[in-house]
Tab-separated table of C-alpha atoms in Angstrom:
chain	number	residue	atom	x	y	z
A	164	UNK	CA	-35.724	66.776	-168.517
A	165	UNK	CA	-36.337	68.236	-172.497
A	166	UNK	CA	-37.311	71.473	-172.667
A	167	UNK	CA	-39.825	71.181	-176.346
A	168	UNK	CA	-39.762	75.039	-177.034
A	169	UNK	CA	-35.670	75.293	-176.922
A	170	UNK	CA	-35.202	71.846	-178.483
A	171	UNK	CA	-37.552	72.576	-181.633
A	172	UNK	CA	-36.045	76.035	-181.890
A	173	UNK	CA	-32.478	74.558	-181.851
A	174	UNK	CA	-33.466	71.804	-184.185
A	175	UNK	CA	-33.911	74.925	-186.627
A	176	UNK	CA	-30.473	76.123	-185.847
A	177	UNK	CA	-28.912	72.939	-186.652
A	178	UNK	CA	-31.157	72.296	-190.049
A	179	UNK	CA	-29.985	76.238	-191.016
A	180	UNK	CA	-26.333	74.902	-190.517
A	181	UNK	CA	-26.662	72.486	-192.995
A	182	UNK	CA	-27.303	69.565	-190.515
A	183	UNK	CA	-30.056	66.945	-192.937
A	184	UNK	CA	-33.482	66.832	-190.688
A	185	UNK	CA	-32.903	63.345	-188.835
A	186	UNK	CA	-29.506	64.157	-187.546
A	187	UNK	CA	-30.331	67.482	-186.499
A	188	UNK	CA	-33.217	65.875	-184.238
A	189	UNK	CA	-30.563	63.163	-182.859
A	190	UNK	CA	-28.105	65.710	-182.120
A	191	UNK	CA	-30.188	67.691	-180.362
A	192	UNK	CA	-31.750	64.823	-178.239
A	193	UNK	CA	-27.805	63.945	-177.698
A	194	UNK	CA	-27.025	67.172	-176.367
A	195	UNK	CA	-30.009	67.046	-174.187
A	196	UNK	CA	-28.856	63.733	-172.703
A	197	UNK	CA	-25.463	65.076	-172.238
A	198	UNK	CA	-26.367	68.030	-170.372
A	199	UNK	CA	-28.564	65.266	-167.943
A	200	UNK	CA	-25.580	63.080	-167.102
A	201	UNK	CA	-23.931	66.288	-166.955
A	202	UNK	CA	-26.585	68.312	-164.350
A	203	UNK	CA	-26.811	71.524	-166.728
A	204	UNK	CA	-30.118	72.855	-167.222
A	205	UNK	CA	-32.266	72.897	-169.922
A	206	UNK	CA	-31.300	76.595	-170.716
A	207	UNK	CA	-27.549	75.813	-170.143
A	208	UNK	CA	-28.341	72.963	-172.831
A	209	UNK	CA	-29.561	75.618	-175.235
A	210	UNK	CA	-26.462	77.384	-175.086
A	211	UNK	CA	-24.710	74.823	-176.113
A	212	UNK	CA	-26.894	73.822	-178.360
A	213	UNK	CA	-26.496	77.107	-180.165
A	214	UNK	CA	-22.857	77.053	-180.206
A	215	UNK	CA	-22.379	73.941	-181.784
A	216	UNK	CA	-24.867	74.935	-184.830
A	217	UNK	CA	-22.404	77.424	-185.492
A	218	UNK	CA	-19.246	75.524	-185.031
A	219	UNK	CA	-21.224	72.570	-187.247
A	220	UNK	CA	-22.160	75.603	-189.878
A	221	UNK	CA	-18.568	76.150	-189.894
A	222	UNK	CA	-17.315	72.260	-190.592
A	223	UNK	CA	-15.384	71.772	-187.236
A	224	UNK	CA	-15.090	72.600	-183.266
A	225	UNK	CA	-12.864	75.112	-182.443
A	226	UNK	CA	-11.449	75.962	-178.957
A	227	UNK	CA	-14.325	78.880	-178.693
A	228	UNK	CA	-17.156	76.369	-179.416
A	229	UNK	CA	-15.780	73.828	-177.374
A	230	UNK	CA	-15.300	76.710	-173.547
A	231	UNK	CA	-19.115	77.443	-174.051
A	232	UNK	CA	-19.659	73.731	-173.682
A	233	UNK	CA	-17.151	73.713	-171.091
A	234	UNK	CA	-19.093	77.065	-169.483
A	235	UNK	CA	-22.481	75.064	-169.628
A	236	UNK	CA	-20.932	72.512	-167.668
A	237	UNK	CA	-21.208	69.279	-170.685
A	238	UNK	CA	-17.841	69.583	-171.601
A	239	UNK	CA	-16.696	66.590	-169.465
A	240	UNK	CA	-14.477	63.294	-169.387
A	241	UNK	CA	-17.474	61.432	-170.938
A	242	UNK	CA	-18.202	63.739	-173.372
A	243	UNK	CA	-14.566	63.939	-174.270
A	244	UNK	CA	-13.781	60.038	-174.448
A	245	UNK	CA	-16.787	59.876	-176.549
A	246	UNK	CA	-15.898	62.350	-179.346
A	247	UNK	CA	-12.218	60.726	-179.441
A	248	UNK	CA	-13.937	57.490	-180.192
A	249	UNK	CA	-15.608	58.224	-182.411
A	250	UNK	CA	-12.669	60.831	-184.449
A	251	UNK	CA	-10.436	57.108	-184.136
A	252	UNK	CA	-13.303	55.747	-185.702
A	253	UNK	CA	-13.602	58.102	-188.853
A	254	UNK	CA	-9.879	58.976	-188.545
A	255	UNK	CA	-9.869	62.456	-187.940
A	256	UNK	CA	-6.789	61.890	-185.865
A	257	UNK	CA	-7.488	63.122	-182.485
A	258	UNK	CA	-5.641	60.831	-180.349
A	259	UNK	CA	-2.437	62.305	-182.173
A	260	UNK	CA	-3.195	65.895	-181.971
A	261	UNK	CA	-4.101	65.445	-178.237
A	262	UNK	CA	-0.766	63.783	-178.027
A	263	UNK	CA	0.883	66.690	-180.355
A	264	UNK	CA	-0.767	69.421	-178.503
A	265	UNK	CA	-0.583	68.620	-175.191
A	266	UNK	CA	-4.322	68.274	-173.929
A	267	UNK	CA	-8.284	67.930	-175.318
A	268	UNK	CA	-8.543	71.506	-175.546
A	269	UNK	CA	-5.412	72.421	-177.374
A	270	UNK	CA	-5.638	69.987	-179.748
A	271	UNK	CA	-9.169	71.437	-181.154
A	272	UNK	CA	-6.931	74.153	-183.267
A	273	UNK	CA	-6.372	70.809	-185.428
A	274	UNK	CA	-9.316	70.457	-186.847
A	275	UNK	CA	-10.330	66.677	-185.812
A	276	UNK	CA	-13.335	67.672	-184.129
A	277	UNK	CA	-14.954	67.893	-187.611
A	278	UNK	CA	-19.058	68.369	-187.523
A	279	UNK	CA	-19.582	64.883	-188.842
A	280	UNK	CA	-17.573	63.295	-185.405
A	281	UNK	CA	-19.996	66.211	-183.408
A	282	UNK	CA	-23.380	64.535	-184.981
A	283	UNK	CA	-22.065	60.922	-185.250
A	284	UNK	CA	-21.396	61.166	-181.407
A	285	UNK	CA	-24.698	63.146	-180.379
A	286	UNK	CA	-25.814	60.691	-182.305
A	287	UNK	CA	-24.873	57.615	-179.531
A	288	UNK	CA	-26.108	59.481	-176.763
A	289	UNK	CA	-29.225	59.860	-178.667
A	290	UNK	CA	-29.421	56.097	-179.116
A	291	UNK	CA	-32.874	54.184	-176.867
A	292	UNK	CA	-31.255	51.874	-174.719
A	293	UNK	CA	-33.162	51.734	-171.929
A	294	UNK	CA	-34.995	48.154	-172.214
A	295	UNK	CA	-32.851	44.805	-173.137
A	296	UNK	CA	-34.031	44.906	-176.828
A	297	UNK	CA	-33.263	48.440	-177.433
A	298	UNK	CA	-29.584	47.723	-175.777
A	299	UNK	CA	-29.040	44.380	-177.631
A	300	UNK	CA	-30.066	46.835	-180.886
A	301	UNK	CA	-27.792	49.699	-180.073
A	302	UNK	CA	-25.007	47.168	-179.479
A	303	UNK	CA	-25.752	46.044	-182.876
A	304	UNK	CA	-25.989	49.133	-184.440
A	305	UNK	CA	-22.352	50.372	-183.358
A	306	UNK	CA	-20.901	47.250	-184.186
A	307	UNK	CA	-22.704	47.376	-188.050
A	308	UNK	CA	-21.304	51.047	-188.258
A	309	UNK	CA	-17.563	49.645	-187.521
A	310	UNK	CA	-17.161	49.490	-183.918
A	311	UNK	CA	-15.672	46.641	-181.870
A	312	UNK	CA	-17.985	44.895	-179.475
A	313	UNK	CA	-16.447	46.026	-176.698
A	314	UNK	CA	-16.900	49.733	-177.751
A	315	UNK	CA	-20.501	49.266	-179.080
A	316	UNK	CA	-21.286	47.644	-175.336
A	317	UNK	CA	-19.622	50.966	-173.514
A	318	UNK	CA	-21.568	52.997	-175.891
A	319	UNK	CA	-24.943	51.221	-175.354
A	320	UNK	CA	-24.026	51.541	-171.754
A	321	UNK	CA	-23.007	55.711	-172.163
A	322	UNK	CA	-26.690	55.939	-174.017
A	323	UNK	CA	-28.691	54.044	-171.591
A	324	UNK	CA	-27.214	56.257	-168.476
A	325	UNK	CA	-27.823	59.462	-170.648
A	326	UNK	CA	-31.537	58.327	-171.713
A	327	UNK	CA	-32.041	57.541	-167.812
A	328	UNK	CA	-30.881	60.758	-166.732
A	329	UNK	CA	-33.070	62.629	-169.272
A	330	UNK	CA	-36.080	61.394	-168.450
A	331	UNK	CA	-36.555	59.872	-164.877
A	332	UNK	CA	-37.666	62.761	-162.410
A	333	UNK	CA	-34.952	62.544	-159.083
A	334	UNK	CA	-35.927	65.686	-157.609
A	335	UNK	CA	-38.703	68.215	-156.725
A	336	UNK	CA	-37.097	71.107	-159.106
A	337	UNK	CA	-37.671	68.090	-161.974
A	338	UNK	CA	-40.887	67.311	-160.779
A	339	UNK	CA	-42.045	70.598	-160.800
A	340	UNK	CA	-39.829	71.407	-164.407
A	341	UNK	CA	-41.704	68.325	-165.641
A	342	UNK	CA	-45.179	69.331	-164.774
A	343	UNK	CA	-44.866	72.890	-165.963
A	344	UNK	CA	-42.786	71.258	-169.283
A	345	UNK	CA	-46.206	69.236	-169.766
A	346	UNK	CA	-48.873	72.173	-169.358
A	347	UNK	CA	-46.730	74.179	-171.932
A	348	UNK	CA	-46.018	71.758	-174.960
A	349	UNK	CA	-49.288	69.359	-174.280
């Protein structure tokens, strides 16, 4: 459930680290996702959201960045698998510094969680994929950007759970988040 106010203000962050307008906006609607599949708040989001401007402002994710992800409660197995594909896919080697350092976290002193793997992979869980079309064209979009189908399908599927959990209302504290969301931003 977006919160407008902290998303437009961290779109602003993102933009002032050097992020270009359109993948600011998709990163931040990623994170937002991410934080639904994930059950953080809004304001938990925000946090993160902040942190990673800087850590993008600075050209990678460092083990800092990264625990106030952790400590907003996104930093899990699906956000993890997610930004190795996507380092395999530019080659920032993180499958070998995992395997070098010993774990996810460890192997951030590397380097390979550079801010162009960050926004590429906010990016996906950015991606509409709720109806069949949208699917069928974010399966096609990961496959034209170098993916194989069978990784474009699990990424469709990874966007389509985030964009469900982001915006379909499961509980009163939503409901009531939702309503109070609307009055604000119109």
């Amino acid at each position: 459930i977006y919160n407008f106010a902290e998303m437009t203000r961290n779109i602003g962050t993102f933009t002032a680290a050097g992020v270009k307008l359109d993948a600011s906006v998709n990163s931040i609607k990623g994170i937002a996702n991410l934080a639904a599949i994930s059950g953080s708040t809004s304001q938990q989001a925000s946090t993160a959201m902040y942190q990673l401007s800087q850590a993008m402002a600075a050209g990678t994710v460092k083990l800092m960045d990264w625990n106030s992800v952790v400590n907003a409660g996104m930093g899990g197995q699906v956000f993890q698998d997610a930004l190795v594909r996507t380092s395999e896919h530019l080659k920032t080697g993180a499958k070998n510094a995992i395997e070098a350092k010993g774990s996810f976290r460890e192997s951030l002193q590397t380097g390979w969680l550079t801010a162009e793997v960050l926004t590429q992979t906010l990016d996906q869980f950015a991606t509409a994929a709720e109806t069949q079309e949208e699917y069928e064209a974010a399966v096609k979009k990961f496959v034209d950007q170098g993916y194989t189908q069978e990784e474009a399908k699990q990424m469709a599927d990874m966007a389509r759970t985030a964009g469900e959990a982001a915006t379909k209302v499961k509980t009163f504290s939503q409901l009531w988040d939702t309503l109070k969301e609307a009055a604000q931003s119109g």
